Coordinates of N, CA and C in Angstrom, one line a residue:
M1 N 104.1 115.9 95.3 CA 104.6 114.5 95.3 C 106.1 114.5 95.1
A2 N 106.6 115.2 94.1 CA 108.0 115.3 93.8 C 108.7 116.1 94.9
T3 N 108.1 117.1 95.5 CA 108.7 117.9 96.6 C 108.9 117.0 97.8
A4 N 107.9 116.2 98.2 CA 108.0 115.3 99.3 C 109.1 114.3 99.1
T5 N 109.2 113.8 97.9 CA 110.2 112.8 97.6 C 111.6 113.5 97.7
A6 N 111.7 114.7 97.2 CA 113.0 115.4 97.2 C 113.4 115.6 98.6
T7 N 112.5 116.0 99.5 CA 112.8 116.2 100.9 C 113.3 115.0 101.6
L8 N 112.6 113.9 101.3 CA 112.9 112.6 101.9 C 114.3 112.1 101.4
T9 N 114.6 112.3 100.1 CA 115.8 111.8 99.6 C 117.0 112.6 100.1
R10 N 116.8 113.8 100.6 CA 117.9 114.5 101.2 C 118.4 113.8 102.5
I11 N 117.4 113.2 103.1 CA 117.7 112.4 104.3 C 118.6 111.2 104.0
L12 N 118.4 110.7 102.8 CA 119.0 109.4 102.4 C 120.3 109.7 101.5
A13 N 121.1 110.5 101.9 CA 122.4 110.7 101.1 C 123.1 109.4 100.9
N14 N 123.6 109.1 99.7 CA 124.2 107.8 99.4 C 125.4 107.5 100.3
N15 N 126.0 108.5 100.9 CA 127.2 108.2 101.7 C 126.9 108.3 103.2
S16 N 125.6 108.4 103.6 CA 125.2 108.5 105.0 C 125.2 107.1 105.6
G17 N 125.1 107.0 106.9 CA 125.2 105.8 107.6 C 123.8 105.2 107.9
I18 N 122.8 105.6 107.2 CA 121.5 105.0 107.4 C 121.4 103.6 106.8
R19 N 120.9 102.7 107.6 CA 120.8 101.3 107.2 C 119.7 101.1 106.1
S20 N 119.9 100.0 105.4 CA 118.9 99.7 104.3 C 117.5 99.5 104.9
S21 N 117.3 99.0 106.1 CA 116.0 98.8 106.6 C 115.3 100.2 106.8
Q22 N 116.1 101.1 107.3 CA 115.6 102.5 107.5 C 115.3 103.2 106.2
R23 N 116.1 102.9 105.2 CA 115.8 103.4 103.8 C 114.5 102.9 103.3
R24 N 114.3 101.6 103.5 CA 113.0 101.0 103.0 C 111.8 101.6 103.7
I25 N 111.9 101.9 104.9 CA 110.8 102.6 105.6 C 110.5 103.9 105.0
I26 N 111.5 104.7 104.8 CA 111.3 106.0 104.1 C 110.7 105.8 102.7
S27 N 111.2 104.8 102.0 CA 110.7 104.5 100.7 C 109.2 104.1 100.7
S28 N 108.8 103.4 101.7 CA 107.4 103.0 101.8 C 106.5 104.3 102.0
V29 N 107.0 105.3 102.7 CA 106.3 106.6 102.8 C 106.1 107.2 101.4
V30 N 107.1 107.2 100.6 CA 107.0 107.7 99.2 C 106.0 106.9 98.4
S31 N 106.1 105.6 98.6 CA 105.1 104.7 97.9 C 103.7 105.0 98.3
S32 N 103.5 105.2 99.6 CA 102.1 105.6 100.1 C 101.6 106.9 99.5
I33 N 102.5 107.9 99.4 CA 102.2 109.2 98.8 C 101.8 109.0 97.3
L34 N 102.5 108.2 96.6 CA 102.3 108.0 95.2 C 101.0 107.2 95.0
R35 N 100.7 106.3 95.9 CA 99.5 105.4 95.7 C 98.2 106.0 96.2
Y36 N 98.3 107.1 97.0 CA 97.1 107.8 97.5 C 96.2 108.2 96.4
G37 N 95.0 107.7 96.4 CA 94.0 108.0 95.4 C 94.3 107.4 94.1
G38 N 95.1 106.4 94.0 CA 95.5 105.8 92.7 C 94.3 105.2 92.0
V39 N 93.4 104.7 92.7 CA 92.2 104.1 92.1 C 91.4 105.1 91.4
A40 N 91.3 106.3 91.9 CA 90.5 107.4 91.4 C 91.1 107.9 90.0
W41 N 92.4 107.9 89.9 CA 93.0 108.4 88.7 C 93.8 107.4 88.0
N42 N 93.3 106.1 88.0 CA 93.9 105.0 87.3 C 93.9 105.2 85.8
S43 N 92.8 105.9 85.3 CA 92.7 106.1 83.8 C 93.8 107.1 83.4
G44 N 94.3 108.0 84.3 CA 95.3 108.9 83.9 C 96.7 108.3 83.7
L45 N 96.8 107.0 84.1 CA 98.1 106.3 83.8 C 98.3 105.9 82.4
N46 N 97.2 106.0 81.6 CA 97.3 105.7 80.2 C 98.1 106.8 79.4
I47 N 98.3 107.9 80.0 CA 99.0 109.0 79.4 C 100.5 108.9 79.8
Q48 N 101.3 108.9 78.8 CA 102.7 108.6 78.9 C 103.4 109.6 79.8
C49 N 103.0 110.8 79.8 CA 103.6 111.9 80.6 C 103.4 111.6 82.1
N50 N 102.2 111.2 82.5 CA 101.9 110.8 83.9 C 102.8 109.6 84.3
Q51 N 102.9 108.6 83.5 CA 103.7 107.5 83.9 C 105.2 107.9 84.0
Q52 N 105.7 108.7 83.2 CA 107.1 109.2 83.3 C 107.3 109.9 84.6
K53 N 106.4 110.7 85.0 CA 106.5 111.5 86.3 C 106.5 110.5 87.5
L54 N 105.6 109.6 87.5 CA 105.6 108.6 88.6 C 106.8 107.7 88.6
N55 N 107.3 107.3 87.4 CA 108.5 106.5 87.3 C 109.7 107.2 87.8
S56 N 109.8 108.5 87.4 CA 110.9 109.3 87.8 C 111.0 109.4 89.3
V57 N 109.9 109.7 90.0 CA 109.9 109.8 91.4 C 110.3 108.4 92.1
Q58 N 109.7 107.4 91.6 CA 110.0 106.0 92.1 C 111.4 105.6 91.9
R59 N 112.0 105.9 90.7 CA 113.4 105.5 90.4 C 114.3 106.3 91.4
R60 N 114.1 107.6 91.5 CA 114.9 108.4 92.4 C 114.9 107.8 93.8
M61 N 113.8 107.4 94.3 CA 113.7 106.8 95.7 C 114.4 105.5 95.7
N62 N 114.2 104.6 94.8 CA 114.8 103.3 94.8 C 116.3 103.4 94.7
V63 N 116.8 104.3 93.9 CA 118.3 104.5 93.8 C 118.8 104.9 95.1
R64 N 118.1 105.7 95.9 CA 118.6 106.0 97.3 C 118.5 104.8 98.2
V65 N 117.5 104.0 98.1 CA 117.3 102.8 98.9 C 118.5 101.9 98.7
I66 N 118.8 101.6 97.5 CA 119.9 100.7 97.2 C 121.3 101.3 97.2
S67 N 121.4 102.6 97.4 CA 122.6 103.3 97.4 C 123.4 103.1 96.1
A68 N 122.7 103.3 95.0 CA 123.3 103.0 93.6 C 123.6 104.4 93.0
Y69 N 124.3 104.3 91.8 CA 124.6 105.4 91.0 C 123.3 105.9 90.4
R70 N 123.2 107.2 90.1 CA 122.0 107.8 89.5 C 121.7 107.3 88.1
T71 N 122.6 106.5 87.5 CA 122.4 106.0 86.1 C 121.7 104.7 86.1
V72 N 121.4 104.1 87.3 CA 120.7 102.8 87.3 C 119.3 103.0 86.8
S73 N 118.8 102.1 86.0 CA 117.5 102.1 85.4 C 116.4 101.9 86.5
L74 N 115.2 102.3 86.2 CA 114.1 102.1 87.1 C 113.9 100.6 87.3
E75 N 113.9 99.8 86.2 CA 113.7 98.4 86.3 C 114.7 97.7 87.2
A76 N 115.9 98.0 87.0 CA 117.0 97.4 87.9 C 116.8 97.8 89.3
A77 N 116.6 99.1 89.5 CA 116.4 99.7 90.9 C 115.3 99.0 91.6
C78 N 114.2 98.8 90.9 CA 113.0 98.2 91.5 C 113.3 96.7 91.9
V79 N 114.0 96.0 91.1 CA 114.3 94.6 91.4 C 115.3 94.5 92.5
V80 N 116.3 95.3 92.5 CA 117.3 95.2 93.6 C 116.7 95.7 94.9
A81 N 115.9 96.7 94.9 CA 115.3 97.2 96.1 C 114.1 96.3 96.6
G82 N 113.7 95.4 95.7 CA 112.6 94.5 96.1 C 111.2 95.1 96.2
V83 N 111.0 96.1 95.3 CA 109.7 96.8 95.3 C 109.0 96.6 94.0
M84 N 107.7 96.8 94.0 CA 106.9 96.7 92.8 C 106.9 98.0 92.1
R85 N 106.9 98.0 90.7 CA 106.8 99.3 90.0 C 105.4 99.9 90.3
I86 N 105.4 101.2 90.4 CA 104.2 101.9 90.8 C 103.0 101.7 89.8
S87 N 103.3 101.5 88.6 CA 102.2 101.2 87.6 C 101.6 99.9 87.9
V88 N 102.4 98.9 88.3 CA 101.9 97.6 88.6 C 101.1 97.6 89.9
L89 N 101.5 98.4 90.8 CA 100.7 98.6 92.1 C 99.4 99.2 91.8
F90 N 99.3 100.2 90.9 CA 98.1 100.8 90.6 C 97.1 99.8 90.0
V91 N 97.6 99.0 89.1 CA 96.7 98.0 88.5 C 96.2 97.0 89.6
E92 N 97.1 96.7 90.5 CA 96.7 95.8 91.6 C 95.6 96.4 92.5
E93 N 95.8 97.7 92.8 CA 94.8 98.3 93.7 C 93.5 98.5 93.0
F94 N 93.5 98.8 91.7 CA 92.3 98.9 90.9 C 91.6 97.6 90.8
Y95 N 92.3 96.5 90.6 CA 91.7 95.1 90.6 C 91.1 94.8 91.9
Y96 N 91.8 95.1 93.0 CA 91.3 94.8 94.3 C 90.0 95.7 94.6
H97 N 90.0 96.9 94.3 CA 88.9 97.8 94.5 C 87.7 97.3 93.7
K98 N 87.9 96.9 92.4 CA 86.8 96.4 91.6 C 86.2 95.1 92.0
N99 N 87.0 94.2 92.6 CA 86.5 92.9 93.1 C 86.6 92.8 94.6
S100 N 86.3 93.8 95.3 CA 86.6 93.8 96.8 C 85.7 92.8 97.5
G101 N 84.6 92.4 97.0 CA 83.7 91.5 97.7 C 84.1 90.0 97.5
T102 N 85.0 89.7 96.6 CA 85.4 88.4 96.3 C 86.4 87.8 97.3
Q103 N 86.3 86.5 97.6 CA 87.2 85.9 98.5 C 88.6 85.7 97.9
N104 N 89.6 86.0 98.8 CA 91.0 85.9 98.4 C 91.4 86.8 97.3
V105 N 90.7 87.9 97.1 CA 91.0 88.8 96.0 C 92.4 89.5 96.2
R106 N 92.8 89.8 97.4 CA 94.1 90.4 97.7 C 95.2 89.4 97.2
I107 N 95.1 88.1 97.5 CA 96.1 87.2 97.2 C 96.2 87.0 95.7
R108 N 95.0 86.9 95.0 CA 95.0 86.8 93.5 C 95.6 88.0 92.9
A109 N 95.3 89.2 93.4 CA 95.8 90.5 92.9 C 97.3 90.5 93.0
R110 N 97.9 90.1 94.2 CA 99.3 90.1 94.4 C 100.0 89.1 93.5
E111 N 99.4 87.9 93.3 CA 100.0 86.9 92.4 C 100.0 87.4 91.0
S112 N 99.0 88.1 90.6 CA 98.9 88.7 89.2 C 100.0 89.8 89.1
S113 N 100.2 90.6 90.1 CA 101.2 91.6 90.1 C 102.6 91.1 90.0
M114 N 102.8 90.0 90.7 CA 104.2 89.4 90.7 C 104.4 88.8 89.3
A115 N 103.4 88.2 88.7 CA 103.6 87.7 87.3 C 103.8 88.8 86.3
N116 N 103.1 90.0 86.5 CA 103.3 91.1 85.7 C 104.7 91.7 85.9
K117 N 105.1 91.8 87.2 CA 106.5 92.3 87.5 C 107.5 91.5 86.8
Q118 N 107.4 90.2 86.8 CA 108.4 89.3 86.2 C 108.4 89.4 84.7
Q119 N 107.2 89.6 84.1 CA 107.1 89.8 82.6 C 107.7 91.1 82.2
L120 N 107.5 92.2 83.0 CA 108.1 93.5 82.7 C 109.6 93.4 82.8
W121 N 110.1 92.6 83.8 CA 111.5 92.5 84.0 C 112.2 91.7 82.9
N122 N 111.5 90.7 82.4 CA 112.0 89.8 81.3 C 112.0 90.6 80.0
S123 N 111.0 91.4 79.8 CA 110.9 92.1 78.5 C 111.6 93.5 78.4
S124 N 112.0 94.0 79.5 CA 112.7 95.3 79.5 C 114.0 95.3 78.8
E125 N 114.3 96.3 78.1 CA 115.6 96.5 77.4 C 116.6 97.0 78.3
R126 N 116.2 97.6 79.4 CA 117.2 98.2 80.4 C 117.5 97.2 81.5
G127 N 118.6 97.4 82.2 CA 119.0 96.5 83.3 C 119.3 95.1 82.9
R128 N 119.8 94.9 81.7 CA 120.2 93.6 81.2 C 121.3 92.9 82.0
W129 N 122.3 93.7 82.5 CA 123.3 93.2 83.3 C 122.8 92.7 84.6
T130 N 121.9 93.4 85.2 CA 121.3 93.0 86.5 C 120.4 91.8 86.2
H131 N 119.7 91.7 85.1 CA 118.9 90.6 84.7 C 119.7 89.3 84.6
R132 N 120.9 89.4 84.2 CA 121.8 88.2 84.1 C 122.0 87.7 85.6
L133 N 122.2 88.6 86.5 CA 122.4 88.2 87.9 C 121.2 87.8 88.6
I134 N 120.1 88.4 88.3 CA 118.8 88.2 89.0 C 117.7 87.9 87.9
P135 N 117.7 86.8 87.3 CA 116.7 86.5 86.3 C 115.3 86.3 86.8
N136 N 115.2 85.6 88.0 CA 113.9 85.3 88.6 C 113.7 86.1 89.8
I137 N 112.7 87.0 89.8 CA 112.5 87.9 90.9 C 111.9 87.1 92.1
K138 N 111.1 86.1 91.9 CA 110.5 85.4 93.0 C 111.6 84.7 93.9
E139 N 112.7 84.2 93.3 CA 113.7 83.6 94.0 C 114.4 84.6 94.9
M140 N 114.6 85.8 94.4 CA 115.2 86.9 95.2 C 114.4 87.3 96.4
E141 N 113.1 87.3 96.3 CA 112.3 87.8 97.4 C 112.0 86.7 98.4
S142 N 112.4 85.5 98.2 CA 112.2 84.4 99.1 C 113.3 84.4 100.2

């Protein structure tokens, strides 16, 4: 997983002429790799070491998508890149898988994820300067 991300991030040098839309496509490949089989090992996310590894990979990719400095926090990078944190996506996928026969389950799962993303953004100690600029994530995504 980290090897694939490292290979893809070499394509995304911060000084290259790749457009943001192309960077987002490559980022979605990394997200798909991270989410593969996420429902099966959802319980493994309770271990802090596993979360740190996933967050590290996602932060590295998001920093490349937004062409930011490497000191940007995961929280700020996710908000500016307009992507959901991988841990929130895993919870969403688990909820969808658990309730797959229910009507509008995908919509309810996404609404719950957006509320969770906003709550994480508001309670985070990192990215406070970015939070002053972008306090409401939903307004940015509209």
